[in-house]
Short mmCIF file of C-alpha atoms and ligand atoms in Angstrom, two decimals:
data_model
loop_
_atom_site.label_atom_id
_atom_site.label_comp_id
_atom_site.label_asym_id
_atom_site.label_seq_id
_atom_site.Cartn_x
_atom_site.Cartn_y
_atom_site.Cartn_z
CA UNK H 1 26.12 5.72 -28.04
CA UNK H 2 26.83 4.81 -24.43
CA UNK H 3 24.02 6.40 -21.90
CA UNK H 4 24.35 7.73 -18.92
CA UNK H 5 22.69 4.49 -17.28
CA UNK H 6 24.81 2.37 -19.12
CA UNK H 7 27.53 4.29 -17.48
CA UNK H 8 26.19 3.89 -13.83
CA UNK H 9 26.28 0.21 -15.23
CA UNK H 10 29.45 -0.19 -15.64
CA UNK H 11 30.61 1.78 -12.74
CA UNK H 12 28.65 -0.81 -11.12
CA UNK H 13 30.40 -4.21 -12.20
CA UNK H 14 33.89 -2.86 -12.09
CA UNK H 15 33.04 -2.64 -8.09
CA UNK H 16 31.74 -5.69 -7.91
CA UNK H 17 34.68 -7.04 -9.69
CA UNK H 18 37.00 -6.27 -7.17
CA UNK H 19 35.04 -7.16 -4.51
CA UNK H 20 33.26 -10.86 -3.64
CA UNK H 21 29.77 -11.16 -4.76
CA UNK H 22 27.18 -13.79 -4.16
CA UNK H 23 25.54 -15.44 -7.18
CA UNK H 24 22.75 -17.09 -7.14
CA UNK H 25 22.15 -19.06 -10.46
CA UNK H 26 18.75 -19.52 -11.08
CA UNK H 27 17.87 -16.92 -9.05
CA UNK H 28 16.96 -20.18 -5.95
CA UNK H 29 15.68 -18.62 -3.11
CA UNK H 30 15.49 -14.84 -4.12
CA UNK H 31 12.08 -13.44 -3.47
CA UNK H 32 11.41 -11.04 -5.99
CA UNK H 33 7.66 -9.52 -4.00
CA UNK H 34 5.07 -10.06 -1.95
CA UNK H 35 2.08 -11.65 -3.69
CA UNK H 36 -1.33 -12.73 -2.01
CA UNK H 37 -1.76 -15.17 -5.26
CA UNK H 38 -0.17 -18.52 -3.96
CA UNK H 39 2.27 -19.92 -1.61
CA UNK H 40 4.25 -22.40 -2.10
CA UNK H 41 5.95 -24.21 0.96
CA UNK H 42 8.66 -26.46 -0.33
CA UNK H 43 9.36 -28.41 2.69
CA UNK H 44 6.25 -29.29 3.87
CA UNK H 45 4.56 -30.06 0.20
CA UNK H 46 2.05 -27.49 0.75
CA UNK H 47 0.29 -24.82 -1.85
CA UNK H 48 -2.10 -22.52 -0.92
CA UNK H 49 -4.18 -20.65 -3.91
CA UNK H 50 -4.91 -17.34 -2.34
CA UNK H 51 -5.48 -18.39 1.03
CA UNK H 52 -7.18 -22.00 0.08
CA UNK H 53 -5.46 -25.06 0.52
CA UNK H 54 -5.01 -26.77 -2.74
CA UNK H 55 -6.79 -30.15 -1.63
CA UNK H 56 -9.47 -28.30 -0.25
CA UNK H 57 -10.33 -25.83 -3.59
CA UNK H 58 -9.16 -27.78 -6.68
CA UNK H 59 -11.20 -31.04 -6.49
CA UNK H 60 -14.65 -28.49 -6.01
CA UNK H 61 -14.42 -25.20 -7.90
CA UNK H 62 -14.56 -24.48 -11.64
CA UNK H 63 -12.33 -23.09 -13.73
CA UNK H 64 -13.76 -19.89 -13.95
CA UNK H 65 -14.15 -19.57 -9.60
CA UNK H 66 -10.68 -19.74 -9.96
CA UNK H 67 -10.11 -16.95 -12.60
CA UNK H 68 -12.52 -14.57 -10.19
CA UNK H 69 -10.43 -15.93 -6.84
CA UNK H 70 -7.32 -14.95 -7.97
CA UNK H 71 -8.39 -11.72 -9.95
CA UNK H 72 -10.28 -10.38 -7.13
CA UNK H 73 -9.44 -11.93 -4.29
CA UNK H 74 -12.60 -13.34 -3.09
CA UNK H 75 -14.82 -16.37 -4.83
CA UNK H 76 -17.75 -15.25 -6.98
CA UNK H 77 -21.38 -15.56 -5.70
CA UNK H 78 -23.85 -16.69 -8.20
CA UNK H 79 -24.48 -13.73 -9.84
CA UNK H 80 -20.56 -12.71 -10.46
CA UNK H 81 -19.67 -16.75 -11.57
CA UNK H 82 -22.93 -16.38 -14.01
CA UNK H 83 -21.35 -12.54 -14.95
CA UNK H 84 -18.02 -13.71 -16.07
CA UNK H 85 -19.25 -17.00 -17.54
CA UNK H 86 -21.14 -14.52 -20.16
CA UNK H 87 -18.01 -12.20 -20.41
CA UNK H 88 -15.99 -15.21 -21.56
CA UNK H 89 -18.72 -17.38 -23.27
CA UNK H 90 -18.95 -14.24 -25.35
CA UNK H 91 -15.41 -13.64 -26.25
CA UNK H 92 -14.82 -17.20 -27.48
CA UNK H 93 -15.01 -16.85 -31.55
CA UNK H 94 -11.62 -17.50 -32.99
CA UNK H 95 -10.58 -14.55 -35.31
CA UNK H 96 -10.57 -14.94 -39.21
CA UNK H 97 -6.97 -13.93 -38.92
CA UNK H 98 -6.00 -16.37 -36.49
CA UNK H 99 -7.93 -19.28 -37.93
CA UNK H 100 -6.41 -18.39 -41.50
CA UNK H 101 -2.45 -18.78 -38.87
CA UNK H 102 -3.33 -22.09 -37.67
CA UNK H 103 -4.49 -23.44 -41.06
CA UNK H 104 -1.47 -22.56 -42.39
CA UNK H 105 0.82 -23.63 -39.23
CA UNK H 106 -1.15 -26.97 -39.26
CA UNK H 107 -0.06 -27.28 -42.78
CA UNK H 108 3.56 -27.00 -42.03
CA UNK H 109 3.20 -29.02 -39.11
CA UNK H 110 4.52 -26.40 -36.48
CA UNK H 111 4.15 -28.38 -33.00
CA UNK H 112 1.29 -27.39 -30.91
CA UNK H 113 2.62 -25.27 -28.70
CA UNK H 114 4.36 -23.17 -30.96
CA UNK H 115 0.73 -22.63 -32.69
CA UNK H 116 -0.21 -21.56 -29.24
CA UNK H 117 2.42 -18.63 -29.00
CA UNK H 118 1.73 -17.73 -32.79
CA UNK H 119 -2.10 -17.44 -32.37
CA UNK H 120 -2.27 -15.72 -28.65
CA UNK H 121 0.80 -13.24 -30.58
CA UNK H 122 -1.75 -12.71 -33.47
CA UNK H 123 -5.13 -11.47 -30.93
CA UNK H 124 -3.02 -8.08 -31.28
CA UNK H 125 -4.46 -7.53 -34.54
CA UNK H 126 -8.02 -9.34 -34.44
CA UNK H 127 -9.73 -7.05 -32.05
CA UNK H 128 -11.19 -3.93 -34.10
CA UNK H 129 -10.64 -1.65 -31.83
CA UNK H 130 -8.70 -3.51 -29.93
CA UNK H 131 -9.59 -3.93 -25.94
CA UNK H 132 -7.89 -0.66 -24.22
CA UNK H 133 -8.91 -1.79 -20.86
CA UNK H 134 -6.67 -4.29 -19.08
CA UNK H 135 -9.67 -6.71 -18.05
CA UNK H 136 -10.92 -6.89 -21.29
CA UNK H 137 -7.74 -7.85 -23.13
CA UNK H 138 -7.05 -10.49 -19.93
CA UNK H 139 -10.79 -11.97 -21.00
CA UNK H 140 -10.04 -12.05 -24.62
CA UNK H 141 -6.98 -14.03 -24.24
CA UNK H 142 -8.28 -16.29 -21.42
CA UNK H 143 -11.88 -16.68 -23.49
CA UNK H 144 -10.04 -17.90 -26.79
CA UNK H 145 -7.39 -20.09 -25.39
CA UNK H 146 -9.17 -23.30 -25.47
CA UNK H 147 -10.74 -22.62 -28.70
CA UNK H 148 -7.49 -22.32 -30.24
CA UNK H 149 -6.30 -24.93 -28.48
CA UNK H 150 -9.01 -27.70 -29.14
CA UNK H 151 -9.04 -25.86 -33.14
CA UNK H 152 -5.75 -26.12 -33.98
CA UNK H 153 -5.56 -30.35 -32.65
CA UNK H 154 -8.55 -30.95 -34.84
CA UNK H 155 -6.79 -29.00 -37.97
CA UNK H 156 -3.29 -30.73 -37.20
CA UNK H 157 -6.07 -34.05 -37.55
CA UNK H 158 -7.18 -33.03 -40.91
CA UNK H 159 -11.08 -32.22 -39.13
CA UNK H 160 -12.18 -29.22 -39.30
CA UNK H 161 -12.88 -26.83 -36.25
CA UNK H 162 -15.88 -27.08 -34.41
CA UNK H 163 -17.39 -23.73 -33.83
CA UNK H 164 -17.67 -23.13 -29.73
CA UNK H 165 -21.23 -23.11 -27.73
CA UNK H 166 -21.93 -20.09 -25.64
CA UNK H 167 -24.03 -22.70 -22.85
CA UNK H 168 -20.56 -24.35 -21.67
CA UNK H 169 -18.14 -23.25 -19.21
CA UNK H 170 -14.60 -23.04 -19.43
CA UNK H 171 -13.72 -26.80 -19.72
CA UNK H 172 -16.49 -28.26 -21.14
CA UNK H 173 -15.68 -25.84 -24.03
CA UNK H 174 -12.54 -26.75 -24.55
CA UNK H 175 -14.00 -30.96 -24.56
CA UNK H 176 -16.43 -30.01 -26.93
CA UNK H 177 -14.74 -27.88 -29.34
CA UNK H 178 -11.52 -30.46 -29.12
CA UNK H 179 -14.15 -34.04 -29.63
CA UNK H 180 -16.87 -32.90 -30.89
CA UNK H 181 -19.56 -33.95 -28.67
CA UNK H 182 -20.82 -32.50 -25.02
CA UNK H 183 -18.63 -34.08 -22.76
CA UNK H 184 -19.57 -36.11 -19.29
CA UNK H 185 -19.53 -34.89 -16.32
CA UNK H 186 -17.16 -37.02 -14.90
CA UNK H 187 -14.56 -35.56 -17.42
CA UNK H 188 -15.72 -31.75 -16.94
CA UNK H 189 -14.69 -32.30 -13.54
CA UNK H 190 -11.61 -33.69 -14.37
CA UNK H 191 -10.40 -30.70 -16.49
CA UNK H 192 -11.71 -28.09 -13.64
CA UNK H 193 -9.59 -29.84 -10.79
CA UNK H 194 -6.31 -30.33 -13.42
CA UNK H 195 -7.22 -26.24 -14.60
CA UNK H 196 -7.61 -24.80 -11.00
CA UNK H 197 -4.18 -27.25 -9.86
CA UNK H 198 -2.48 -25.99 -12.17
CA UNK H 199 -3.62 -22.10 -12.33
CA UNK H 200 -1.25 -20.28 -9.98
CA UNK H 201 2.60 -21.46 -8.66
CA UNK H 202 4.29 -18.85 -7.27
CA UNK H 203 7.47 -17.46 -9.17
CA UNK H 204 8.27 -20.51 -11.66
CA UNK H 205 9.26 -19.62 -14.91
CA UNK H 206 7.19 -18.89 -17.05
CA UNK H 207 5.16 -16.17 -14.67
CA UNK H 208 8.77 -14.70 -14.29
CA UNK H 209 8.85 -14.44 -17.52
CA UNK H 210 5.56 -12.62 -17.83
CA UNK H 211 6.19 -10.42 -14.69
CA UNK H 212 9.76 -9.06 -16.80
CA UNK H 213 7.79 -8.19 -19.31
CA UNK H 214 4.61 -6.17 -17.64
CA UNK H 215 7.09 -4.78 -15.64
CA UNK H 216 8.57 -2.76 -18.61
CA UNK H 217 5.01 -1.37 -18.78
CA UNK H 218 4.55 -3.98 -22.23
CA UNK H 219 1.26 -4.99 -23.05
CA UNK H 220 -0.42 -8.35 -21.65
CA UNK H 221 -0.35 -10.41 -24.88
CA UNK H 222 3.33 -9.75 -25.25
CA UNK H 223 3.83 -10.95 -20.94
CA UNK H 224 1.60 -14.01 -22.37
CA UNK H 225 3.65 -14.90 -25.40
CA UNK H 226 6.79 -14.75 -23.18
CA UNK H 227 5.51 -16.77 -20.73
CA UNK H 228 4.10 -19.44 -23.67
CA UNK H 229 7.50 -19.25 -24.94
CA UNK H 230 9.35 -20.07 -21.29
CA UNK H 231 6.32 -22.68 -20.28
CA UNK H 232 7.24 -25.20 -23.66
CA UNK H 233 10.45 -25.90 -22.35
CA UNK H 234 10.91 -29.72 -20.96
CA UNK H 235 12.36 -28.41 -17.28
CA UNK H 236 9.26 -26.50 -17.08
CA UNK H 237 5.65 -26.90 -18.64
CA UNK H 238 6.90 -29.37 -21.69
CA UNK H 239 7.30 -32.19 -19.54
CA UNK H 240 4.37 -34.16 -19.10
CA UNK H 241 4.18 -35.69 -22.92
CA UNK H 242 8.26 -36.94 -22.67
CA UNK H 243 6.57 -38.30 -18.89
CA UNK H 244 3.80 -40.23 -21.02
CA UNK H 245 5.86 -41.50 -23.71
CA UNK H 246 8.14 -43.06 -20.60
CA UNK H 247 5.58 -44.87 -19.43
CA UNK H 248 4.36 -46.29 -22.81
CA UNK H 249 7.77 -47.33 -23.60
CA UNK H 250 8.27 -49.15 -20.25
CA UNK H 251 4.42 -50.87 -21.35
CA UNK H 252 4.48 -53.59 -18.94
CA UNK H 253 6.02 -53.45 -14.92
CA UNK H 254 8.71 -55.71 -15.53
CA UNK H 255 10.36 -53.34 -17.94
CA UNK H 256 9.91 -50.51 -15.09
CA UNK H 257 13.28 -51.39 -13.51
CA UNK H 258 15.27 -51.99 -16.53
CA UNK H 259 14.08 -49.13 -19.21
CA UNK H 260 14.31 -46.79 -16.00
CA UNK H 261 17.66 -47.80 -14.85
CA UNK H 262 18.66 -47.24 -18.74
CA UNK H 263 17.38 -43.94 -18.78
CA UNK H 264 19.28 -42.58 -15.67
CA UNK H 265 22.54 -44.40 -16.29
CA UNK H 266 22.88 -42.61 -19.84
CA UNK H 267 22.30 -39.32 -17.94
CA UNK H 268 18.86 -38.43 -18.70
CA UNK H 269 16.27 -36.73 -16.09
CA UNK H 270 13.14 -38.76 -15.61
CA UNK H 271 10.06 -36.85 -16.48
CA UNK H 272 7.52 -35.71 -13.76
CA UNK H 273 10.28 -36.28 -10.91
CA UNK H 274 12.50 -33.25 -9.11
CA UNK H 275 11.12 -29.74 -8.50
CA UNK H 276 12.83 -26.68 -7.81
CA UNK H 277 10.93 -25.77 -5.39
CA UNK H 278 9.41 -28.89 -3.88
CA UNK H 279 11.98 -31.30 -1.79
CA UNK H 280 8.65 -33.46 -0.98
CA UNK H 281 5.70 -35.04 -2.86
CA UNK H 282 4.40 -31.89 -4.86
CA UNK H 283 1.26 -31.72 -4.07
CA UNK H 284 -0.38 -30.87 -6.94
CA UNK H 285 0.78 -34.55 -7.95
CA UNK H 286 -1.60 -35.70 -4.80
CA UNK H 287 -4.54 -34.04 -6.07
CA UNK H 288 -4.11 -34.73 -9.94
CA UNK H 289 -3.48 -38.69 -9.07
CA UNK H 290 -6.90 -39.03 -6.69
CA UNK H 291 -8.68 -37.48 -10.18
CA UNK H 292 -6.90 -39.63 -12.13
CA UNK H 293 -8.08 -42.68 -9.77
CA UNK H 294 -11.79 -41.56 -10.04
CA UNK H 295 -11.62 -40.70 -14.07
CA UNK H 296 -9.87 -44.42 -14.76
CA UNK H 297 -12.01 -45.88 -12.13
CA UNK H 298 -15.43 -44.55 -13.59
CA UNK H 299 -13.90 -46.06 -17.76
CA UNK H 300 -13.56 -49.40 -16.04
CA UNK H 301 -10.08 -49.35 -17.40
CA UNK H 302 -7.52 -49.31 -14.44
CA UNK H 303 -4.72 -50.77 -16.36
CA UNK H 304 -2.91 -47.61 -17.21
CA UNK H 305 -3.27 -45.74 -14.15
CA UNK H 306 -1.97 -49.42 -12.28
CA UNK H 307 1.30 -49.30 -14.59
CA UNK H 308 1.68 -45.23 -13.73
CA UNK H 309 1.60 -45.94 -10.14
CA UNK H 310 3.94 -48.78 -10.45
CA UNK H 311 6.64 -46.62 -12.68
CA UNK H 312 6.25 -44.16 -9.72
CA UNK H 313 7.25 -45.92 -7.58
CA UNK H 314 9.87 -48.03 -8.83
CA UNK H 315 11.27 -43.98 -10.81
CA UNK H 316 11.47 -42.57 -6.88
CA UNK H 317 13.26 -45.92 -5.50
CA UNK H 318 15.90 -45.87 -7.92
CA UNK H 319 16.09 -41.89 -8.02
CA UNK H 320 17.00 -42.38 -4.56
CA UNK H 321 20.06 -45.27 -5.32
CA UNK H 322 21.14 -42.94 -7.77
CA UNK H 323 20.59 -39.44 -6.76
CA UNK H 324 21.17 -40.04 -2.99
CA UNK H 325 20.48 -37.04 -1.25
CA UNK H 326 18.90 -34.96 -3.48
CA UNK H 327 15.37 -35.35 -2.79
CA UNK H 328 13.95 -36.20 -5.94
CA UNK H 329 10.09 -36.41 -5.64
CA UNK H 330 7.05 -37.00 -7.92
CA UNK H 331 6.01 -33.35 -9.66
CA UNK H 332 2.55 -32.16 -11.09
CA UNK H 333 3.82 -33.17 -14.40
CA UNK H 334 3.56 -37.06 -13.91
CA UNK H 335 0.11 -37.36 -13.25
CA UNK H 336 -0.58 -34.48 -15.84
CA UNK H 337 0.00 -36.91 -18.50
CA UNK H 338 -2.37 -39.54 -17.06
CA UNK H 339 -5.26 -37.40 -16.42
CA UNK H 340 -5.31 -35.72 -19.51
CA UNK H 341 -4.65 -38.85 -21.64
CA UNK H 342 -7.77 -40.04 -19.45
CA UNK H 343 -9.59 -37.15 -21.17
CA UNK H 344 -8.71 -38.16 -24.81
CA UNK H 345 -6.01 -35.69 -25.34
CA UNK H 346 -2.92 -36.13 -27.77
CA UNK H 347 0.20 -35.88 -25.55
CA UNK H 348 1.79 -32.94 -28.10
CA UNK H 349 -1.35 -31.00 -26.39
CA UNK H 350 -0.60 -31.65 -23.00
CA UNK H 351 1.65 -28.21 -22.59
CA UNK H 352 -0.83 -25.81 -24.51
CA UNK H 353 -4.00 -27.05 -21.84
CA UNK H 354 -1.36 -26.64 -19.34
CA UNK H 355 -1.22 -22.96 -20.73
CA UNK H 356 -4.92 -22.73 -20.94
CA UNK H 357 -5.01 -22.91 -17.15
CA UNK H 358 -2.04 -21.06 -16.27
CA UNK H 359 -3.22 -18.16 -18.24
CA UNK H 360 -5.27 -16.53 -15.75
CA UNK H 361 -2.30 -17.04 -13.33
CA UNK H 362 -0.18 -15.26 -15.01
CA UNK H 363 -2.49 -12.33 -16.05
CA UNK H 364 -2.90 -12.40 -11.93
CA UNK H 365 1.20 -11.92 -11.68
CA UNK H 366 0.65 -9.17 -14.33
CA UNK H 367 -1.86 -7.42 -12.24
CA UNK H 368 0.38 -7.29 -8.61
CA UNK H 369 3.20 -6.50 -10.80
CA UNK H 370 1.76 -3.45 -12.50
CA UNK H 371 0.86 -2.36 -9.15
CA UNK H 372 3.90 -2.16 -8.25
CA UNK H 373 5.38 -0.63 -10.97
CA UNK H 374 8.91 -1.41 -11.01
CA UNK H 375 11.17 -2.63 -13.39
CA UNK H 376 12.74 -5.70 -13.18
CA UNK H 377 16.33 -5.64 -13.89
CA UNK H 378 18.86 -7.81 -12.39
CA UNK H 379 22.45 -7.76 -12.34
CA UNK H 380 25.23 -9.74 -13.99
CA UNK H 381 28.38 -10.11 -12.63
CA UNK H 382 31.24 -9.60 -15.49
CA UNK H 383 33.89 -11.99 -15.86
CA UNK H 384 35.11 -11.61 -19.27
CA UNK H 385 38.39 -10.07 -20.40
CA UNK H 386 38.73 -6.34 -20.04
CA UNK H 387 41.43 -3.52 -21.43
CA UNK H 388 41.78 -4.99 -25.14
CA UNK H 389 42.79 -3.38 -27.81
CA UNK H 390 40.50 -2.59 -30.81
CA UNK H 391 42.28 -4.28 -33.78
CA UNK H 392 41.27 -2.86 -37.60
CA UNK H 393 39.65 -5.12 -39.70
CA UNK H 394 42.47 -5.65 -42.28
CA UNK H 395 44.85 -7.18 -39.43
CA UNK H 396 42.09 -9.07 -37.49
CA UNK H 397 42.85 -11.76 -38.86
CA UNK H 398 46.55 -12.46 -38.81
CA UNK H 399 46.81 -10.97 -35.12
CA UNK H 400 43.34 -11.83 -33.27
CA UNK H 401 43.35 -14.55 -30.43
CA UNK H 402 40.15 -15.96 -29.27
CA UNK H 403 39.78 -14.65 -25.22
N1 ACO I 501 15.77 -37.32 -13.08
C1 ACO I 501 17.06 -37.58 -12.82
N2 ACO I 501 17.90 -36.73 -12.19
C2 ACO I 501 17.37 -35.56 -11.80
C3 ACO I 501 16.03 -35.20 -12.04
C4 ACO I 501 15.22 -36.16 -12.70
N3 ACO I 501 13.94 -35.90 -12.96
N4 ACO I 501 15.80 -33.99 -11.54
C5 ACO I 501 16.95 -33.55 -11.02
N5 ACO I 501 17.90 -34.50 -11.18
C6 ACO I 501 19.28 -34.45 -10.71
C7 ACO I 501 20.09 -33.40 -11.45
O1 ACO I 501 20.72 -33.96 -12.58
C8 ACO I 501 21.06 -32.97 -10.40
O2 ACO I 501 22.07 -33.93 -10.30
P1 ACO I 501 23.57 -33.49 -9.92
O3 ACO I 501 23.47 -32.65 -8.70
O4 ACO I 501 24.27 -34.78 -9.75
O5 ACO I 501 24.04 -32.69 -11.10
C9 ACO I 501 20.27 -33.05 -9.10
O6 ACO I 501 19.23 -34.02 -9.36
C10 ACO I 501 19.62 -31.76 -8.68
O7 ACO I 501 18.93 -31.24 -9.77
P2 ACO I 501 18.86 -29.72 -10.13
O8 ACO I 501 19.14 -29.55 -11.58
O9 ACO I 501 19.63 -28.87 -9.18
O10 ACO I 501 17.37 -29.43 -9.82
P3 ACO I 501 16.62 -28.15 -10.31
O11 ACO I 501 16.03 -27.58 -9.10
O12 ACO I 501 17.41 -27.24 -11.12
O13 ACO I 501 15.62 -28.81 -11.31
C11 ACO I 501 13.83 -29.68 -12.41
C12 ACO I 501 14.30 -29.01 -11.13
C13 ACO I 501 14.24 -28.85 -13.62
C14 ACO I 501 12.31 -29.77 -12.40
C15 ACO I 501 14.47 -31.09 -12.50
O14 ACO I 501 14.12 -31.86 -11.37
C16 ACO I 501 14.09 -31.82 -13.77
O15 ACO I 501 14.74 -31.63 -14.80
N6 ACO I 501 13.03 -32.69 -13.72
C17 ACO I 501 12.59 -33.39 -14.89
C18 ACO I 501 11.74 -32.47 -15.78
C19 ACO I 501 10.39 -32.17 -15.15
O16 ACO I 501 9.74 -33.04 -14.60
N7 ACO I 501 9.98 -30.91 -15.29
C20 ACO I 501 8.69 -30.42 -14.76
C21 ACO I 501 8.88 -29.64 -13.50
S1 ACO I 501 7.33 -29.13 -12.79
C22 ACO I 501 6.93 -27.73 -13.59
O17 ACO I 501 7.77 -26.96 -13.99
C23 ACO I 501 5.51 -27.43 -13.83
#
């Protein structure tokens, strides 16, 4: 049955057939709204997180400032931060139905991240009767991310879960729950200042994703299972564990050079280099390398963060030889995997706590775009073969030519 839409559809592309018509593949450089969320200034290396400068916020506030900043606009004072620390402290318990999912997924050994999507897809059912209200479905899902985060490594571990404390805040939750023991300060800090980096960045993928989806007036665990599902892929949110594994396989700085040259003369992208978006330093690398510098410094054990800064350096020389031109800088992703290998975590979990921070970003996105209530719906332009003739089955065979 052909709609009337579907029509206007049509009508549309056989215009646009005959006439020129700009692509832009990947959509670079088309602004799809205003947002008051976070800018991001390619050029100059710059992000602000509704209206603060990156450097200036992400080294100071917690994880949960950040959730209240970009959900309301303003910080919290005491009595909000100590407010929505007891909205999510209490929200936290895993659900028997979910727990029962990861069990079983750690069992088959589904990767992390696809636990992620299957549990935060599963909070549909747990919640009896579920949260109407938009805030208290966003606090649900933000709540219970580390706790399915830091349950499902320990299950994939053979250990089992460690039920969450109500006393912690966002971070130190997910430390706790994931090691087993109250973590230092030191390392709380850490996971705030990688958390609030990491919370907000404009119109990458996965909050596209998320922003489609809200837009067609879905719910907000489907626009978060959509955006899980875009964030795991390497160009995007899955890169910092391939950008780890580089650096243990080069192991020493004499390798840098060679194992790097390898890589890029059999074609392959180095991971935690080139940004879509950023043609200088991203500075979310900045922020996340200073916190590395103090978490490493504080162990005692500076050999690992000494070999990452020597990769970097050699990775943007020879990007330069061999991508002349093209601007190919250090992205949050490279210092990603140090920081949160500094904190103990398994590189397969790198993308999920990446998730666990971006979460509140995206439910942000979700917000503006519900506001303003329009569908998203690009175009395509058609270039396939039109005017051919339908062919019965029975002499498909002998007559059909591939287009
Ligand atoms: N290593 C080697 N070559 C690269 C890299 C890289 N890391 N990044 C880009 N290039 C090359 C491309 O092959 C391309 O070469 P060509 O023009 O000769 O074909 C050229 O540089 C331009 O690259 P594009 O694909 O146009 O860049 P785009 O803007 O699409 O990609 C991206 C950005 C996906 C991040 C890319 O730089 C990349 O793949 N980086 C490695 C993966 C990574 O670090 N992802 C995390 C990004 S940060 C985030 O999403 C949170």
């Amino acid at each position: 049955m052909i709609h009337s839409t579907d029509l206007a559809t049509k009508e549309a592309t056989a215009e646009t057939n005959t006439s020129p018509v700009k692509l832009q593949p990947g959509l670079e450089g088309v602004v799809l709204s205003e947002t008051r969320l976070s800018r991001v200034d390619g050029e100059r290396g710059e992000l602000i997180l509704a209206g603060y400068p990156l450097e200036e916020i992400a080294p100071r506030a917690t994880y949960e400032e950040m959730v209240f900043l970009l959900w309301t606009g303003q910080l919290p004072d005491a009595l909000e931060l100590d407010q929505l620390h007891g909205d999510l402290a209490s929200r936290r318990e895993i659900p028997a139905i979910t727990l029962e999912l990861l069990r079983q997924a750690a069992g088959r050994k589904v990767k992390p991240m696809d636990a992620l999507r299957m549990a935060v897809a599963s909070l549909e059912l747990c919640d009896d009767p579920p949260p109407s209200r938009f805030e208290g479905e966003a606090l649900s899902v933000v709540a219970r991310i580390p706790g399915l985060v830091a349950t499902y490594a320990r299950l994939r571990r053979g250990e089992e879960p460690i039920a969450p404390r109500l006393d912690l805040g966002h971070s130190a939750s997910l430390l706790y729950q994931l090691h087993g023991k109250a973590p230092e300060a030191a390392a709380i800090r850490a996971l705030d200042t990688y958390l609030a980096t990491v919370i907000d960045h404009g119109a990458n993928a996965s909050t596209f994703a998320a922003r489609v989806i809200i837009s067609t007036r879905a719910d907000i665990i489907s626009a978060l299972v959509g955006a899980l599902g875009a964030l795991k892929g390497p160009l995007h949110g899955g890169a910092p564990g391939p950008a780890l594994d580089m650096v243990f396989e080069i192991a020493t700085p004499e390798r840098a050079e060679p194992v790097l040259r390898a890589k890029l003369a059999a074609g392959e992208r180095l991971m935690g280099f080139g940004h879509r978006v950023y043609k200088v330093r991203d500075p979310r690398a900045e922020v996340l390398g200073r916190e590395a510098e103090r978490l490493f410094g504080q162990s005692g054990d500076s050999a690992l963060y000494d070999l990452v800064r020597h990769v970097e350096k050699v990775a943007l020389a020879l990007l330069a030889e061999h991508k002349p031109g093209r601007r190919l800088e250090t992205n949050v992703e490279f210092y990603t995997a140090l920081l949160l290998h500094g904190l103990g975590i398994k590189s397969d979990h790198f993308t999920p706590i990446f998730a666990m921070g971006r979460a509140a970003g995206w439910i942000a996105h979700c917000r503006e775009q519900q506001a303003l209530d329009r569908l998203i719906r690009p175009r395509l332009h058609y270039v396939g073969a039109v005017n051919r003739s339908f062919i019965d089955l029975a002499l498909r065979a002998k007559t059909a030519t591939a287009p």
